[in-house]
């Protein structure tokens, strides 16, 4: 299967990839979510998507992606070509030695297919963050440069101790961000950078500008490489797509209200008694996403690529039910293919 790519500025081929939170829908279990995501990984590989990343979230009843390394091992074994990685490992939650051992093992098992995307935020509430770490010493975002340096050393074989089999089995390393800090660090270290446009769209362009301005060539990259993660949902019609987007929007509203839960059903999302403020929040949330028919979504994707000059686009799709989520990726791939953007 040829690799999917949309046409960027000046005719550039911009690969398409997938970010998966392994969502748990109302009425389903974590097992159901994992089965659905496994089917999705296999299908998007068939469709030609470039990479498949798993997020790290903790303490969220509607998200089953709390163990990226375990999930990556499973999804890499269930597929054969697509790159599989973390979007990302939240480094403050883990000892660098453990991350090095896990991802060195993954790279040894699946040479040339593993990505280690690293985030600076804990990605959870303070109580859960404390439970993830041994001891009482604070270790958070302020320690990120030191943690990153230590982690890189293990893969080179010059860390504080020997990390087996990390030495000599380095995965492709990325920095993730939703603000300017990680953008600058990625640029100064000459690493590829992935920006979370799907929940921090107002910061996308300033962060990418910082990354490109601060970029220094390295042994990893000669020039900047920026990937943008965007929420995209495709259905047969614009109206159908907007309806399918409502459950995830309601789930996100509840999360912001301190009530995280599973992805609601479509009926629950449509019948929910929104206050005017809640309705405005949901409308703003949907307006920041690329939602619609294949034609509408293709236009939106192309516009985002042109506006950000992204080198790669990572698509995250949320709705109730694995079938509609899988179909969204199929329709996107078909639209790209019909438009003649397959390379």
XYZ file of C-alpha atoms in Angstrom:
343
model
C 0.000 0.000 0.000
C 1.310 3.463 -0.946
C 1.778 5.907 1.892
C -0.949 8.502 2.411
C 0.029 12.139 2.157
C -1.767 15.401 1.540
C -0.321 18.057 -0.707
C 1.280 20.858 1.261
C 2.644 24.231 0.163
C 4.709 24.118 -3.017
C 3.430 20.619 -3.703
C 5.104 19.032 -0.669
C 3.882 15.571 0.307
C 2.800 15.691 3.962
C 2.331 12.208 5.490
C -0.760 11.399 7.547
C -0.488 9.627 10.907
C -2.797 8.604 13.771
C -2.977 9.488 17.470
C -5.057 7.118 19.608
C -6.228 7.660 23.192
C -7.978 4.249 23.150
C -11.321 5.803 24.140
C -13.778 3.812 26.259
C -17.352 4.452 25.194
C -20.336 4.386 27.533
C -21.526 0.805 27.903
C -18.139 -0.616 26.894
C -15.099 -1.881 28.784
C -11.367 -1.297 28.526
C -11.139 -4.637 26.727
C -13.685 -3.457 24.169
C -11.676 -0.268 23.632
C -8.428 -2.171 23.150
C -10.036 -4.564 20.671
C -11.446 -1.615 18.697
C -8.100 0.188 18.670
C -6.277 -2.953 17.541
C -8.656 -3.211 14.592
C -8.106 0.482 13.889
C -4.307 0.121 13.913
C -4.453 -2.730 11.419
C -6.862 -0.852 9.182
C -4.968 2.434 9.079
C -1.813 0.507 8.240
C -3.683 -0.968 5.253
C -4.826 2.531 4.300
C -1.262 3.853 4.218
C -1.013 6.001 7.350
C 2.602 6.594 8.350
C 2.675 6.137 12.142
C 0.370 5.172 15.012
C 0.923 6.812 18.384
C -0.597 6.033 21.773
C -1.157 8.762 24.355
C -0.466 8.547 28.095
C -3.365 9.472 30.385
C -4.102 8.372 33.945
C -7.176 8.337 36.151
C -9.610 8.936 33.269
C -12.512 6.446 33.038
C -12.925 7.117 29.317
C -9.309 6.575 28.279
C -7.509 3.204 28.254
C -4.068 4.471 27.207
C -2.355 4.622 30.585
C 0.564 2.331 29.636
C 2.066 3.439 26.309
C 4.990 0.988 26.343
C 2.670 -1.989 26.856
C 0.307 -0.759 24.155
C 3.147 -0.108 21.716
C 4.399 -3.676 22.156
C 0.920 -4.975 21.387
C 0.199 -2.723 18.408
C 3.641 -3.196 16.871
C 3.150 -6.978 17.070
C -0.351 -6.669 15.572
C 0.935 -4.705 12.549
C 3.861 -5.092 10.178
C 4.889 -1.800 8.589
C 3.444 1.240 10.327
C 5.642 3.040 12.843
C 4.304 2.753 16.401
C 5.119 5.090 19.241
C 4.171 7.212 22.213
C 2.297 10.442 21.897
C 3.711 10.615 24.392
C 5.479 9.267 27.431
C 5.096 11.937 30.111
C 8.655 11.942 31.400
C 7.926 13.512 34.830
C 5.888 10.390 35.659
C 8.770 7.948 35.125
C 12.380 7.324 35.970
C 14.448 7.833 32.791
C 16.131 4.453 33.300
C 12.762 2.660 33.156
C 11.756 4.504 29.976
C 15.117 3.672 28.383
C 14.801 -0.013 29.232
C 11.218 -0.191 27.946
C 11.839 1.588 24.660
C 15.202 -0.048 24.095
C 13.390 -3.367 24.382
C 10.688 -2.207 21.972
C 13.269 -1.053 19.431
C 15.137 -4.370 19.750
C 11.886 -6.240 19.104
C 10.756 -4.019 16.220
C 13.875 -2.409 14.704
C 13.249 0.847 12.887
C 9.548 1.058 13.763
C 9.471 2.601 17.247
C 9.004 6.280 18.116
C 9.584 7.698 21.583
C 7.537 10.864 21.857
C 8.280 12.616 25.140
C 6.067 15.095 26.977
C 6.966 17.522 29.735
C 3.631 17.680 31.576
C 2.453 14.914 33.937
C -0.789 14.566 31.984
C -2.870 13.931 35.064
C -3.983 15.433 38.370
C -1.433 16.075 41.179
C -2.703 13.220 43.355
C -2.347 10.666 40.553
C 1.030 12.120 39.587
C 2.300 11.513 43.124
C 0.991 7.951 43.050
C 2.954 7.268 39.854
C 6.283 8.070 41.481
C 8.127 6.394 44.320
C 9.169 8.554 47.238
C 8.141 12.089 48.085
C 10.761 14.116 46.248
C 9.142 16.432 43.717
C 10.039 15.636 40.135
C 8.178 17.511 37.500
C 8.446 19.878 34.599
C 11.319 21.830 36.168
C 13.476 18.699 36.064
C 12.687 17.982 32.430
C 16.056 19.000 30.884
C 17.967 16.831 33.362
C 15.618 13.891 32.841
C 15.896 14.214 29.075
C 19.695 14.337 29.217
C 19.797 11.249 31.409
C 17.388 9.381 29.124
C 19.420 10.183 25.999
C 22.588 8.990 27.734
C 21.157 5.530 28.312
C 20.544 5.057 24.598
C 24.092 6.191 23.802
C 25.496 3.838 26.409
C 26.972 6.569 28.614
C 24.223 6.966 31.213
C 24.752 6.796 34.984
C 24.250 3.004 34.834
C 23.963 0.463 32.035
C 20.477 0.241 30.538
C 19.960 -3.085 28.781
C 18.977 -3.272 25.976
C 18.699 0.502 25.497
C 22.341 1.002 24.515
C 22.516 0.585 20.762
C 18.725 0.328 20.403
C 17.612 3.941 20.348
C 14.103 4.615 19.030
C 13.359 7.757 17.063
C 13.001 10.466 19.721
C 10.491 13.305 19.506
C 9.539 16.156 21.803
C 5.850 16.917 22.271
C 4.364 20.209 23.335
C 1.328 22.447 23.656
C 3.215 25.694 24.311
C 6.511 27.346 23.484
C 8.768 25.682 26.062
C 9.105 22.250 24.467
C 9.242 23.899 21.034
C 12.372 25.770 22.054
C 13.961 22.697 23.657
C 13.242 20.592 20.568
C 14.792 23.253 18.371
C 17.918 23.670 20.476
C 18.448 19.890 20.602
C 17.746 19.411 16.889
C 14.875 16.979 17.493
C 11.592 16.560 15.623
C 8.696 18.349 17.308
C 5.009 17.372 17.575
C 2.515 20.044 18.583
C -0.867 19.343 20.202
C -3.005 21.577 18.008
C -6.046 19.453 18.937
C -6.246 21.019 22.394
C -4.017 24.086 22.168
C -4.801 25.568 18.784
C -4.239 29.181 19.798
C -0.577 28.422 20.540
C 0.186 26.404 17.402
C 1.686 29.046 15.133
C 3.779 30.815 17.827
C 5.194 27.469 19.026
C 6.088 26.309 15.519
C 7.733 29.657 14.820
C 9.805 29.323 18.000
C 10.810 25.783 17.071
C 12.001 26.799 13.626
C 13.768 29.916 14.877
C 15.666 28.048 17.602
C 16.449 24.949 15.565
C 20.053 23.805 15.486
C 21.118 20.976 13.154
C 22.022 17.757 14.969
C 23.018 14.189 14.277
C 19.277 13.464 14.212
C 18.042 16.249 11.917
C 19.630 18.684 9.496
C 16.513 20.866 9.316
C 13.352 21.309 11.413
C 10.631 18.685 11.206
C 7.284 19.629 12.735
C 4.228 17.433 13.090
C 0.826 18.903 13.987
C -1.792 16.781 15.789
C -5.358 17.804 14.890
C -8.867 16.606 15.731
C -10.499 15.357 12.542
C -13.831 13.588 12.101
C -15.145 12.547 8.701
C -18.611 11.207 7.867
C -20.762 10.914 4.751
C -22.214 14.398 5.264
C -21.361 17.545 7.210
C -24.477 17.096 9.335
C -23.662 13.486 10.190
C -20.089 14.385 11.108
C -21.184 17.175 13.426
C -23.604 14.833 15.200
C -20.878 12.213 15.637
C -18.581 14.860 17.130
C -21.010 15.742 19.932
C -20.219 12.828 22.313
C -16.512 13.649 22.533
C -17.318 17.341 22.941
C -19.612 16.550 25.873
C -16.961 14.248 27.353
C -14.426 17.092 27.144
C -16.897 19.532 28.725
C -17.380 17.182 31.666
C -13.623 16.740 31.983
C -13.181 20.508 32.241
C -15.921 20.545 34.896
C -13.981 18.007 36.960
C -16.192 15.068 36.036
C -14.186 12.811 33.679
C -16.094 9.887 32.243
C -16.578 7.544 29.329
C -17.515 8.796 25.869
C -21.281 9.441 26.004
C -23.688 7.951 23.507
C -24.916 10.064 20.622
C -28.402 10.207 22.141
C -27.063 11.349 25.499
C -24.990 14.069 23.854
C -27.943 15.320 21.801
C -30.364 15.309 24.740
C -27.998 16.818 27.308
C -29.513 20.020 28.822
C -26.692 22.432 27.956
C -26.652 25.794 29.674
C -25.869 28.762 27.400
C -22.289 28.787 28.734
C -21.899 25.047 28.161
C -23.329 25.329 24.662
C -20.828 28.079 23.864
C -17.997 25.910 25.202
C -19.061 22.956 23.030
C -19.508 25.144 19.960
C -16.044 26.641 20.444
C -14.619 23.148 20.888
C -16.190 21.903 17.659
C -15.148 25.032 15.755
C -11.499 24.266 16.513
C -11.774 20.831 14.887
C -11.932 19.669 11.280
C -15.370 18.074 10.998
C -17.473 17.258 7.969
C -17.916 15.328 4.765
C -14.837 13.996 2.950
C -14.718 17.128 0.772
C -15.058 19.474 3.756
C -12.436 17.621 5.758
C -9.972 17.459 2.876
C -10.248 21.225 2.431
C -9.772 21.741 6.175
C -6.749 19.465 6.348
C -5.122 21.182 3.395
C -5.762 24.604 4.926
C -4.204 23.567 8.239
C -1.151 22.120 6.514
C -0.722 25.275 4.471
C -1.191 27.561 7.494
C 1.255 25.688 9.723
C 3.699 24.486 7.029
C 3.570 21.155 8.876
C 5.892 18.394 7.699
C 3.415 15.766 8.920
C -0.191 15.735 10.130
C -1.338 13.459 12.955
C -5.071 12.832 13.107
C -6.970 12.122 16.331
C -10.636 11.151 15.963
C -13.097 10.919 18.814
C -16.707 9.734 18.809
C -18.856 7.095 20.482
C -18.229 3.673 18.997
C -15.282 2.121 17.238
C -17.093 1.585 13.938
C -17.727 5.301 13.316
C -14.184 6.146 14.369
C -12.706 3.584 11.972
C -15.014 4.750 9.183
C -13.814 8.321 9.687
C -10.239 7.289 8.932
C -11.381 5.285 5.917
C -13.285 8.244 4.484
C -10.332 10.564 5.061
C -8.000 8.126 3.299
C -10.425 7.777 0.387
C -10.713 11.556 0.041
C -6.951 11.968 -0.002
C -6.570 9.148 -2.529
C -9.269 10.476 -4.849
C -7.612 13.896 -4.716
C -4.476 12.302 -6.109
C -2.350 12.880 -3.029
C -1.111 9.331 -2.559
C 2.674 9.017 -2.894
